[in-house]
Short mmCIF file of C-alpha atoms in Angstrom, two decimals:
data_model
loop_
_atom_site.label_atom_id
_atom_site.label_comp_id
_atom_site.label_asym_id
_atom_site.label_seq_id
_atom_site.Cartn_x
_atom_site.Cartn_y
_atom_site.Cartn_z
CA UNK G 461 -43.85 -18.56 -103.51
CA UNK G 462 -41.65 -19.52 -106.69
CA UNK G 463 -42.64 -20.70 -110.34
CA UNK G 464 -41.41 -23.79 -111.58
CA UNK G 465 -38.97 -22.19 -114.01
CA UNK G 466 -36.19 -20.38 -111.98
CA UNK G 467 -32.92 -18.60 -113.38
CA UNK G 468 -29.94 -18.79 -111.19
CA UNK G 469 -26.98 -16.59 -110.57
CA UNK G 470 -23.76 -16.37 -107.98
CA UNK G 471 -22.27 -12.88 -107.28
CA UNK G 472 -20.69 -14.58 -103.86
CA UNK G 473 -17.14 -12.48 -103.78
CA UNK G 474 -17.99 -9.58 -105.83
CA UNK G 475 -17.10 -6.36 -104.38
CA UNK G 476 -20.09 -3.75 -104.16
CA UNK G 477 -22.06 -2.56 -106.42
CA UNK G 478 -21.22 -5.38 -108.98
CA UNK G 479 -23.74 -7.85 -106.81
CA UNK G 480 -26.41 -5.51 -107.03
CA UNK G 481 -25.61 -4.35 -110.83
CA UNK G 482 -25.83 -8.12 -111.60
CA UNK G 483 -28.84 -8.81 -109.91
CA UNK G 484 -30.83 -6.00 -111.53
CA UNK G 485 -29.69 -6.70 -114.85
CA UNK G 486 -30.79 -10.12 -114.39
CA UNK G 487 -34.11 -8.79 -113.03
CA UNK G 488 -34.84 -6.61 -116.46
CA UNK G 489 -34.51 -9.64 -118.49
CA UNK G 490 -36.44 -12.21 -116.30
CA UNK G 491 -39.36 -13.36 -118.24
CA UNK G 492 -42.73 -12.78 -116.77
CA UNK G 493 -43.88 -16.39 -114.10
CA UNK G 494 -40.16 -17.26 -114.19
CA UNK G 495 -38.12 -16.62 -110.43
CA UNK G 496 -34.59 -15.47 -109.58
CA UNK G 497 -32.47 -17.31 -107.35
CA UNK G 498 -29.18 -15.45 -106.21
CA UNK G 499 -26.18 -16.79 -104.08
CA UNK G 500 -24.81 -13.86 -102.19
CA UNK G 501 -22.02 -13.28 -99.42
CA UNK G 502 -23.69 -10.90 -97.27
CA UNK G 503 -27.45 -9.85 -96.81
CA UNK G 504 -28.41 -7.12 -99.36
CA UNK G 505 -30.02 -4.54 -97.51
CA UNK G 506 -30.54 -1.98 -100.48
CA UNK G 507 -31.80 -4.20 -102.70
CA UNK G 508 -34.63 -5.22 -100.79
CA UNK G 509 -36.13 -1.64 -101.30
CA UNK G 510 -35.76 -1.75 -104.76
CA UNK G 511 -37.34 -4.90 -105.20
CA UNK G 512 -40.17 -4.05 -103.36
CA UNK G 513 -40.51 -0.71 -105.67
CA UNK G 514 -40.18 -3.21 -108.17
CA UNK G 515 -43.08 -5.11 -107.38
CA UNK G 516 -41.38 -8.21 -106.21
CA UNK G 517 -41.51 -10.70 -103.68
CA UNK G 518 -38.11 -12.40 -102.22
CA UNK G 519 -37.25 -14.97 -99.40
CA UNK G 520 -33.73 -14.83 -97.96
CA UNK G 521 -32.43 -18.10 -96.60
CA UNK G 522 -29.21 -17.93 -94.55
CA UNK G 523 -26.86 -21.18 -95.80
CA UNK G 524 -24.19 -20.64 -93.69
CA UNK G 525 -21.97 -17.67 -92.40
CA UNK G 526 -21.19 -15.32 -95.39
CA UNK G 527 -23.87 -17.51 -97.72
CA UNK G 528 -27.21 -16.59 -97.97
CA UNK G 529 -29.73 -17.50 -100.98
CA UNK G 530 -32.33 -15.16 -102.18
CA UNK G 531 -35.52 -16.44 -104.21
CA UNK G 532 -36.84 -13.42 -106.12
CA UNK G 533 -40.14 -13.68 -108.11
CA UNK G 534 -42.96 -11.41 -109.78
CA UNK G 535 -45.51 -10.65 -107.30
CA UNK U 1055 -15.89 -6.26 -85.66
CA UNK U 1056 -18.73 -6.30 -88.46
CA UNK U 1057 -19.79 -3.98 -90.79
CA UNK U 1058 -23.08 -2.28 -90.09
CA UNK U 1059 -25.85 -2.47 -92.21
CA UNK U 1060 -26.04 1.36 -94.52
CA UNK U 1061 -28.52 3.47 -94.04
CA UNK U 1062 -28.59 4.42 -97.41
CA UNK U 1063 -31.90 6.34 -97.67
CA UNK U 1064 -30.36 9.07 -95.22
CA UNK U 1065 -27.48 9.85 -97.81
CA UNK U 1066 -27.10 13.53 -98.55
CA UNK U 1067 -27.55 14.81 -102.12
CA UNK U 1068 -24.56 14.40 -104.37
CA UNK U 1069 -23.55 17.64 -104.43
CA UNK U 1070 -22.62 17.71 -100.91
CA UNK U 1071 -19.53 15.78 -101.07
CA UNK U 1072 -18.68 15.94 -104.79
CA UNK U 1073 -17.81 19.86 -104.18
CA UNK U 1074 -15.31 18.83 -101.66
CA UNK U 1075 -13.98 15.88 -103.81
CA UNK U 1076 -13.58 17.88 -107.21
CA UNK U 1077 -11.83 20.88 -105.25
CA UNK U 1078 -8.96 18.59 -104.28
CA UNK U 1079 -6.60 18.42 -107.44
CA UNK U 1080 -6.43 22.31 -107.32
CA UNK U 1081 -4.55 21.76 -104.33
CA UNK U 1082 -2.35 19.21 -105.62
CA UNK U 1083 -1.25 21.44 -108.06
CA UNK U 1084 -0.85 24.34 -105.69
CA UNK U 1085 1.11 22.25 -103.97
CA UNK U 1086 3.38 21.55 -107.02
CA UNK U 1087 3.57 25.49 -107.52
CA UNK U 1088 5.07 25.99 -103.84
CA UNK U 1089 7.67 23.50 -104.46
CA UNK U 1090 9.39 24.41 -107.46
CA UNK U 1091 12.92 25.24 -106.21
CA UNK U 1092 13.18 28.42 -107.43
CA UNK U 1093 16.47 29.12 -105.62
CA UNK U 1094 17.04 26.34 -103.00
CA UNK U 1095 15.99 22.88 -102.63
CA UNK U 1096 12.53 22.99 -99.98
CA UNK U 1097 13.63 19.35 -98.81
CA UNK U 1098 16.98 20.18 -97.46
CA UNK U 1099 15.33 22.29 -94.55
CA UNK U 1100 11.93 21.11 -92.92
CA UNK U 1101 10.99 24.64 -91.77
CA UNK U 1102 11.45 26.19 -95.41
CA UNK U 1103 8.46 28.74 -96.32
CA UNK U 1104 8.03 26.41 -99.53
CA UNK U 1105 7.76 23.33 -97.66
CA UNK U 1106 5.13 24.66 -95.20
CA UNK U 1107 3.22 25.99 -97.85
CA UNK U 1108 3.16 22.81 -99.76
CA UNK U 1109 2.28 20.66 -96.77
CA UNK U 1110 -0.52 22.95 -95.85
CA UNK U 1111 -1.62 22.68 -99.43
CA UNK U 1112 -1.60 19.23 -99.28
CA UNK U 1113 -2.58 18.50 -95.64
CA UNK U 1114 -5.87 21.00 -95.78
CA UNK U 1115 -6.46 21.65 -99.31
CA UNK U 1116 -6.28 17.71 -100.43
CA UNK U 1117 -6.37 15.54 -97.14
CA UNK U 1118 -9.14 17.49 -95.16
CA UNK U 1119 -11.16 18.50 -97.93
CA UNK U 1120 -11.30 14.98 -98.97
CA UNK U 1121 -11.98 14.00 -95.61
CA UNK U 1122 -14.65 16.93 -95.13
CA UNK U 1123 -16.45 15.36 -98.15
CA UNK U 1124 -16.00 11.89 -96.92
CA UNK U 1125 -17.46 12.92 -93.25
CA UNK U 1126 -20.83 14.17 -94.73
CA UNK U 1127 -21.57 11.00 -96.44
CA UNK U 1128 -20.05 8.66 -93.70
CA UNK U 1129 -22.39 9.81 -90.62
CA UNK U 1130 -25.37 9.24 -92.53
CA UNK U 1131 -24.84 6.29 -94.24
CA UNK U 1132 -22.59 4.71 -91.71
CA UNK U 1133 -23.51 5.63 -88.40
CA UNK U 1134 -27.27 6.60 -89.19
CA UNK U 1135 -27.25 10.16 -88.18
CA UNK U 1136 -27.11 13.16 -90.70
CA UNK U 1137 -25.57 16.50 -90.23
CA UNK U 1138 -28.02 19.15 -89.25
CA UNK U 1139 -29.10 21.20 -92.26
CA UNK U 1140 -26.53 19.18 -94.58
CA UNK U 1141 -26.62 21.79 -97.39
CA UNK U 1142 -25.78 24.98 -95.26
CA UNK U 1143 -23.41 23.22 -93.40
CA UNK U 1144 -21.90 22.12 -96.15
CA UNK U 1145 -21.27 25.38 -97.58
CA UNK U 1146 -20.51 27.06 -94.49
CA UNK U 1147 -17.75 24.61 -94.25
CA UNK U 1148 -16.70 24.41 -97.69
CA UNK U 1149 -16.41 28.14 -98.98
CA UNK U 1150 -14.06 29.39 -95.83
CA UNK U 1151 -11.93 26.17 -96.20
CA UNK U 1152 -11.38 26.65 -100.04
CA UNK U 1153 -10.44 30.48 -99.51
CA UNK U 1154 -8.56 29.81 -95.96
CA UNK U 1155 -6.26 27.01 -97.59
CA UNK U 1156 -5.36 29.12 -100.72
CA UNK U 1157 -4.67 32.00 -98.41
CA UNK U 1158 -2.74 30.08 -96.40
CA UNK U 1159 -0.55 28.40 -98.65
CA UNK U 1160 -0.02 31.75 -100.57
CA UNK U 1161 0.81 33.42 -97.10
CA UNK U 1162 3.65 30.88 -96.97
CA UNK U 1163 4.80 31.00 -99.90
CA UNK U 1164 4.98 34.66 -100.71
CA UNK U 1165 6.18 35.17 -96.62
CA UNK U 1166 3.01 37.65 -96.40
CA UNK U 1167 1.83 37.36 -92.89
CA UNK U 1168 -1.04 39.38 -93.73
CA UNK U 1169 -2.41 36.22 -95.92
CA UNK U 1170 -2.24 34.15 -93.27
CA UNK U 1171 -3.98 36.68 -90.78
CA UNK U 1172 -6.90 36.54 -93.24
CA UNK U 1173 -6.55 32.66 -93.59
CA UNK U 1174 -6.68 31.75 -89.85
CA UNK U 1175 -10.69 32.98 -89.29
CA UNK U 1176 -11.65 31.63 -92.34
CA UNK U 1177 -9.91 28.44 -91.59
CA UNK U 1178 -11.45 28.35 -87.79
CA UNK U 1179 -14.59 29.38 -89.35
CA UNK U 1180 -14.94 26.51 -91.41
CA UNK U 1181 -13.72 23.84 -88.94
CA UNK U 1182 -15.64 25.10 -86.27
CA UNK U 1183 -18.72 25.27 -88.36
CA UNK U 1184 -17.66 21.20 -89.38
CA UNK U 1185 -16.73 20.00 -85.71
CA UNK U 1186 -19.92 21.42 -83.95
CA UNK U 1187 -22.18 19.89 -86.83
CA UNK U 1188 -20.47 16.60 -86.65
CA UNK U 1189 -20.46 16.09 -82.68
CA UNK U 1190 -23.81 17.17 -83.06
CA UNK U 1191 -24.37 14.42 -85.33
CA UNK U 1192 -22.27 12.00 -83.32
CA UNK U 1193 -23.84 12.75 -80.26
CA UNK U 1194 -27.56 12.18 -81.46
CA UNK U 1195 -26.55 8.52 -83.52
CA UNK U 1196 -28.51 5.34 -82.01
CA UNK U 1197 -25.71 3.28 -83.39
CA UNK U 1198 -22.80 2.25 -81.08
CA UNK U 1199 -19.62 0.56 -82.75
CA UNK U 1200 -15.82 1.09 -82.92
CA UNK U 1201 -16.15 3.20 -86.29
CA UNK U 1202 -18.09 5.76 -84.16
CA UNK U 1203 -15.82 5.64 -81.37
CA UNK U 1204 -13.02 6.53 -83.83
CA UNK U 1205 -14.62 9.40 -85.85
CA UNK U 1206 -15.32 10.91 -82.41
CA UNK U 1207 -11.95 10.92 -81.38
CA UNK U 1208 -10.71 11.95 -84.67
CA UNK U 1209 -12.98 14.95 -84.21
CA UNK U 1210 -11.53 15.60 -81.27
CA UNK U 1211 -7.76 15.40 -81.98
CA UNK U 1212 -8.81 18.39 -85.11
CA UNK U 1213 -10.59 20.24 -82.26
CA UNK U 1214 -7.02 20.48 -80.72
CA UNK U 1215 -5.10 20.73 -83.91
CA UNK U 1216 -7.37 23.49 -85.27
CA UNK U 1217 -7.31 25.62 -82.02
CA UNK U 1218 -3.21 25.15 -82.18
CA UNK U 1219 -3.06 26.06 -85.51
CA UNK U 1220 -5.10 29.33 -85.67
CA UNK U 1221 -3.05 30.52 -82.58
CA UNK U 1222 0.54 29.48 -84.58
CA UNK U 1223 -0.70 31.45 -87.98
CA UNK U 1224 -2.11 34.47 -86.12
CA UNK U 1225 1.46 34.64 -83.79
CA UNK U 1226 3.48 33.51 -86.80
CA UNK U 1227 1.92 36.49 -88.74
CA UNK U 1228 1.82 39.24 -85.46
CA UNK U 1229 5.30 38.25 -84.49
CA UNK U 1230 3.83 36.94 -81.17
CA UNK U 1231 6.48 35.48 -78.86
CA UNK U 1232 5.52 31.95 -78.41
CA UNK U 1233 7.05 28.57 -77.58
CA UNK U 1234 6.65 27.64 -81.58
CA UNK U 1235 8.82 24.64 -81.42
CA UNK U 1236 6.57 22.69 -78.94
CA UNK U 1237 3.34 24.25 -79.90
CA UNK U 1238 4.04 23.13 -83.62
CA UNK U 1239 4.95 19.99 -82.60
CA UNK U 1240 1.86 19.46 -80.59
CA UNK U 1241 -0.37 20.69 -83.91
CA UNK U 1242 1.38 18.13 -86.20
CA UNK U 1243 0.70 15.35 -83.54
CA UNK U 1244 -2.51 15.86 -83.09
CA UNK U 1245 -3.35 16.46 -87.13
CA UNK U 1246 -1.25 13.46 -88.17
CA UNK U 1247 -1.32 11.04 -85.65
CA UNK U 1248 -5.00 12.20 -84.30
CA UNK U 1249 -7.33 13.48 -86.86
CA UNK U 1250 -5.84 11.63 -89.96
CA UNK U 1251 -4.59 8.26 -88.76
CA UNK U 1252 -7.88 7.96 -86.53
CA UNK U 1253 -10.19 8.80 -89.06
CA UNK U 1254 -8.49 6.45 -91.48
CA UNK U 1255 -8.43 3.72 -88.92
CA UNK U 1256 -12.36 4.43 -88.33
CA UNK U 1257 -13.40 3.86 -91.86
CA UNK U 1258 -11.28 1.16 -92.91
CA UNK U 1259 -13.17 -0.62 -90.33
CA UNK U 1260 -16.38 -0.43 -92.63
CA UNK U 1261 -14.29 0.51 -96.12
CA UNK U 1262 -12.14 -2.55 -95.89
CA UNK U 1263 -14.31 -5.49 -95.59
CA UNK U 1264 -16.91 -3.94 -97.44
CA UNK U 1265 -15.43 -3.45 -100.59
CA UNK U 1266 -12.35 -5.19 -100.56
CA UNK U 1267 -13.84 -8.63 -99.43
CA UNK U 1268 -11.66 -8.79 -96.48
CA UNK U 1269 -12.49 -10.74 -93.36
CA UNK U 1270 -13.50 -8.41 -90.66
CA UNK U 1271 -10.92 -6.75 -88.31
CA UNK U 1272 -10.68 -8.51 -85.18
CA UNK U 1273 -12.44 -7.32 -82.17
CA UNK U 1274 -9.32 -6.48 -79.98
CA UNK U 1275 -8.07 -4.56 -82.49
CA UNK U 1276 -11.10 -2.43 -83.48
CA UNK U 1277 -12.08 -1.79 -79.76
CA UNK U 1278 -8.87 -0.98 -78.13
CA UNK U 1279 -6.98 0.80 -80.91
CA UNK U 1280 -8.70 3.96 -81.78
CA UNK U 1281 -8.96 4.68 -77.82
CA UNK U 1282 -5.10 3.68 -77.17
CA UNK U 1283 -3.66 5.57 -79.68
CA UNK U 1284 -5.46 8.46 -78.71
CA UNK U 1285 -4.39 8.54 -75.11
CA UNK U 1286 -0.58 8.04 -76.30
CA UNK U 1287 -1.73 11.41 -78.00
CA UNK U 1288 -2.91 13.03 -74.84
CA UNK U 1289 0.04 12.07 -72.68
CA UNK U 1290 2.23 13.38 -75.18
CA UNK U 1291 0.44 16.74 -75.27
CA UNK U 1292 0.56 17.12 -71.44
CA UNK U 1293 4.42 15.83 -71.53
CA UNK U 1294 4.82 18.52 -74.47
CA UNK U 1295 2.99 21.26 -72.29
CA UNK U 1296 4.74 20.81 -69.39
CA UNK U 1297 8.17 20.46 -70.37
CA UNK U 1298 8.26 16.97 -68.80
CA UNK U 1299 10.50 15.03 -71.58
CA UNK U 1300 12.78 12.98 -70.35
CA UNK U 1301 14.35 10.74 -72.71
CA UNK U 1302 12.46 7.40 -71.71
CA UNK U 1303 9.22 9.37 -71.68
CA UNK U 1304 10.01 10.56 -75.12
CA UNK U 1305 11.06 6.96 -76.53
CA UNK U 1306 8.23 5.22 -74.88
CA UNK U 1307 5.82 7.54 -76.02
CA UNK U 1308 7.02 7.13 -79.59
CA UNK U 1309 7.43 3.64 -79.22
CA UNK U 1310 4.22 3.05 -78.14
CA UNK U 1311 2.51 5.22 -80.70
CA UNK U 1312 4.41 3.98 -84.08
CA UNK U 1313 3.60 -0.12 -82.23
CA UNK U 1314 -0.09 0.82 -82.32
CA UNK U 1315 -0.38 2.27 -85.79
CA UNK U 1316 1.90 -0.46 -87.17
CA UNK U 1317 -0.36 -3.04 -85.62
CA UNK U 1318 -2.97 -1.42 -87.84
CA UNK U 1319 -1.15 -1.44 -90.91
CA UNK U 1320 -0.07 -5.26 -90.14
CA UNK U 1321 -3.50 -6.35 -89.42
CA UNK U 1322 -4.92 -4.27 -92.64
CA UNK U 1323 -2.02 -5.78 -94.85
CA UNK U 1324 -2.88 -9.25 -93.70
CA UNK U 1325 -6.46 -9.02 -94.25
CA UNK U 1326 -6.19 -7.84 -97.56
CA UNK U 1327 -3.78 -10.91 -98.07
CA UNK U 1328 -6.72 -12.81 -97.34
CA UNK U 1329 -9.35 -11.10 -99.21
CA UNK U 1330 -11.95 -13.67 -101.51
CA UNK U 1331 -11.21 -12.07 -104.99
CA UNK U 1332 -7.20 -12.20 -105.73
CA UNK U 1333 -7.82 -9.59 -108.71
CA UNK U 1334 -5.37 -6.67 -109.32
CA UNK U 1335 -7.57 -3.40 -108.50
CA UNK U 1336 -5.90 0.20 -108.62
CA UNK U 1337 -7.72 1.45 -105.55
CA UNK U 1338 -6.51 -1.91 -103.46
CA UNK U 1339 -2.90 -0.97 -104.33
CA UNK U 1340 -3.34 2.08 -103.15
CA UNK U 1341 -4.23 1.05 -99.96
CA UNK U 1342 -1.46 -1.03 -99.69
CA UNK U 1343 1.11 1.41 -100.55
CA UNK U 1344 -0.48 3.44 -97.43
CA UNK U 1345 0.08 0.37 -95.17
CA UNK U 1346 3.67 -0.18 -96.06
CA UNK U 1347 4.26 3.44 -95.80
CA UNK U 1348 2.72 3.69 -92.43
CA UNK U 1349 4.99 1.39 -91.47
CA UNK U 1350 8.00 2.81 -93.05
CA UNK U 1351 6.90 6.24 -91.53
CA UNK U 1352 7.27 4.36 -88.42
CA UNK U 1353 10.64 3.21 -88.74
CA UNK U 1354 11.97 6.09 -90.08
CA UNK U 1355 10.84 8.21 -87.07
CA UNK U 1356 12.23 5.84 -84.55
CA UNK U 1357 15.10 6.08 -86.17
CA UNK U 1358 14.95 9.99 -85.85
CA UNK U 1359 14.93 9.57 -82.16
CA UNK U 1360 17.32 6.85 -81.80
CA UNK U 1361 20.18 8.56 -84.30
CA UNK U 1362 18.97 12.08 -84.32
CA UNK U 1363 22.29 13.15 -85.77
CA UNK U 1364 21.16 12.14 -89.26
CA UNK U 1365 19.52 15.18 -90.13
CA UNK U 1366 16.55 14.12 -92.83
CA UNK U 1367 14.76 11.16 -90.99
CA UNK U 1368 11.78 13.62 -89.58
CA UNK U 1369 11.44 14.87 -93.49
CA UNK U 1370 11.17 11.03 -94.68
CA UNK U 1371 9.11 10.28 -91.92
CA UNK U 1372 6.74 13.26 -92.41
CA UNK U 1373 6.85 12.41 -96.15
CA UNK U 1374 6.03 8.70 -95.92
CA UNK U 1375 3.15 9.57 -93.81
CA UNK U 1376 1.46 12.62 -95.68
CA UNK U 1377 2.42 11.31 -99.59
CA UNK U 1378 3.00 7.51 -98.61
CA UNK U 1379 0.41 6.99 -96.00
CA UNK U 1380 -2.53 9.28 -95.78
CA UNK U 1381 -2.61 10.49 -99.89
CA UNK U 1382 -2.51 6.91 -100.80
CA UNK U 1383 -5.22 5.93 -99.06
CA UNK U 1384 -7.25 9.23 -99.89
CA UNK U 1385 -6.80 8.72 -103.72
CA UNK U 1386 -7.71 5.24 -103.13
CA UNK U 1387 -10.81 6.15 -101.61
CA UNK U 1388 -11.62 8.93 -103.99
CA UNK U 1389 -11.32 6.57 -107.17
CA UNK U 1390 -13.90 3.92 -104.92
CA UNK U 1391 -16.17 6.33 -103.53
CA UNK U 1392 -16.82 8.83 -106.02
CA UNK U 1393 -17.72 6.18 -109.16
CA UNK U 1394 -19.78 4.49 -106.20
CA UNK U 1395 -21.67 7.71 -105.29
CA UNK U 1396 -22.28 8.71 -108.78
CA UNK U 1397 -23.74 5.02 -109.69
CA UNK U 1398 -25.87 5.03 -106.90
CA UNK U 1399 -27.25 8.28 -107.04
CA UNK U 1400 -28.15 7.67 -110.64
CA UNK U 1401 -29.81 4.16 -109.46
CA UNK U 1402 -31.55 5.53 -106.70
CA UNK U 1403 -35.30 5.55 -107.00
CA UNK U 1404 -35.57 2.10 -108.67
CA UNK U 1405 -34.76 -0.47 -111.45
CA UNK U 1406 -33.60 2.03 -114.56
CA UNK U 1407 -32.17 0.99 -118.06
CA UNK U 1408 -29.16 3.28 -119.00
CA UNK U 1409 -27.08 3.47 -115.90
CA UNK U 1410 -23.68 2.70 -116.86
CA UNK U 1411 -22.16 0.15 -114.11
CA UNK U 1412 -19.49 1.21 -111.33
CA UNK U 1413 -16.49 0.29 -113.39
CA UNK U 1414 -17.34 2.34 -116.62
CA UNK U 1415 -17.71 5.36 -114.55
CA UNK U 1416 -13.56 5.68 -114.07
CA UNK U 1417 -11.71 4.07 -116.18
CA UNK U 1418 -9.34 1.71 -114.31
CA UNK U 1419 -6.39 2.24 -116.61
CA UNK U 1420 -6.67 6.06 -115.65
CA UNK U 1421 -6.19 4.62 -111.67
CA UNK U 1422 -3.47 2.50 -112.47
CA UNK U 1423 -1.37 5.42 -114.32
CA UNK U 1424 -2.31 7.47 -111.43
CA UNK U 1425 -1.21 4.87 -109.27
CA UNK U 1426 2.41 4.76 -110.88
CA UNK U 1427 3.01 8.47 -111.03
CA UNK U 1428 1.89 8.43 -107.27
CA UNK U 1429 4.47 5.95 -106.53
CA UNK U 1430 7.64 7.65 -108.75
CA UNK U 1431 6.47 11.33 -106.84
CA UNK U 1432 6.44 9.38 -103.70
CA UNK U 1433 10.15 7.90 -104.57
CA UNK U 1434 11.40 11.33 -105.52
CA UNK U 1435 10.43 12.66 -102.36
CA UNK U 1436 12.47 10.09 -100.27
CA UNK U 1437 15.77 11.29 -102.32
CA UNK U 1438 14.92 15.19 -102.62
CA UNK U 1439 16.53 16.09 -99.50
CA UNK U 1440 20.08 15.00 -101.06
CA UNK U 1441 19.15 15.23 -104.69
CA UNK U 1442 17.75 18.92 -106.04
CA UNK U 1443 16.79 17.46 -109.24
CA UNK U 1444 14.23 15.33 -107.61
CA UNK U 1445 12.54 18.39 -105.69
CA UNK U 1446 11.82 19.33 -109.10
CA UNK U 1447 10.52 15.91 -109.84
CA UNK U 1448 8.29 16.14 -106.80
CA UNK U 1449 6.72 19.52 -108.10
CA UNK U 1450 6.23 17.75 -111.59
CA UNK U 1451 5.01 14.99 -110.18
CA UNK U 1452 2.21 16.75 -107.86
CA UNK U 1453 1.03 18.68 -111.10
CA UNK U 1454 0.60 15.87 -113.05
CA UNK U 1455 -1.54 13.64 -109.93
CA UNK U 1456 -3.67 16.99 -109.89
CA UNK U 1457 -4.51 16.87 -113.41
CA UNK U 1458 -5.23 13.07 -113.68
CA UNK U 1459 -6.95 13.04 -110.71
CA UNK U 1460 -8.96 16.38 -111.55
CA UNK U 1461 -9.81 14.67 -114.89
CA UNK U 1462 -11.18 11.47 -113.30
CA UNK U 1463 -13.09 13.43 -111.20
CA UNK U 1464 -14.34 15.70 -114.05
CA UNK U 1465 -15.31 12.60 -115.89
CA UNK U 1466 -17.12 10.85 -113.36
CA UNK U 1467 -19.60 14.24 -112.75
CA UNK U 1468 -19.72 14.37 -116.69
CA UNK U 1469 -21.25 10.80 -116.58
CA UNK U 1470 -23.53 11.71 -114.03
CA UNK U 1471 -24.77 14.68 -115.55
CA UNK U 1472 -25.45 13.03 -119.06
CA UNK U 1473 -26.95 9.94 -117.89
CA UNK U 1474 -29.06 11.95 -115.67
CA UNK U 1475 -30.58 13.79 -118.57
CA UNK U 1476 -31.30 11.28 -120.55
CA UNK U 1477 -32.80 9.32 -117.50
CA UNK U 1478 -35.04 12.33 -117.37
CA UNK U 1479 -35.79 12.50 -120.96
CA UNK U 1480 -36.70 8.76 -121.68
#
């Protein structure tokens, strides 16, 4: 699902809603055609609704306990 | 225990919890007024009318008001079961609550029974509405977790608290002959040890790991603590009402209760010491002060049992529990929850530019000022039974705290209104 160019942010260890704020800020400046890779310490269920409404596709991989990688791309 | 995924789509309108939260500073200021030592130092006698007035202004107007507001948010979001007709229920709880608390406090302050007679039916209406709708929400909730159990038990304790409180206020106003001391003790035990402590425990299971980024509470604690505390409270209530109070029963019950309460404080402090991000945070400091105060309240309460000849251990224990533990936790939660709600409701519905970061909604340095002011007020309370000047300092401290909290919450509301207008115009 991902394009060749990617941006990466690490929001592990930040209290809510800082991870959400940083991800949204990154998405607002994400160039069309690029993807955002997010490292996060819990599965952000409320984010998925916003991604759906915003027309993004995403894929979540559990790396280990308390460590997830979410790949977000334009649909 | 794991935190549960939040059902944020079920959250009520922001006005529902905010009307409760924004009213809380008024009652800190009313308590400050009640404690002005016009003739005598109110802290020298735990039964003084000024202390009764201030205590009820804080426990009902500040603590219960904040807790009722928070519950309207917690029930739909954490246990996925909103209160029925949340808008109407909110007003039916809020209006009698605010008027009833003001009347009760004034009645104690002025020593006028008519105010108490007007207050107790209003408070009864507020709490019966709240208890009924909370129980309805809890019973139909699909989730099953330790938070739900703690909240349910705290609501049951609140039911007993309110029944006894209404009876005591009516009897006090009309001069009815009742065993006041044991009814008052039961009222206090159920309200502080049941309603307040159990609700804080249940909410902490979610809030501490989520917002303070600590490990989760251990399962053995989260599943057994609230039921164990509730059982001790019920046994204590029965022994009080049946007048079966040999010394060993009193000691055993007190010791068990404080052992359980202390285990919660120690585990929470331990989890906080293992948090992922070790950056100073005012809301976390309020929470830690609360836990340390809970431990100190236990020590002074047990000291009161072992050394009953020393007059002021009961005053100290009550002050440490109410101001040190409950008030610290609630202020810390208000400074965390209100900016979060403002941010959440502004952001709701999609990706928008112009929504401020949560940290910009109430400036952190205001929270730190409030934290140090709160520490000074608590210190003043602890020396007030022996030093009359400290009674003035307590009164001044509560007044300033009300003003600081009020301006912080008002700032958050203004940010919400202004940003919402900008978002609608853009």
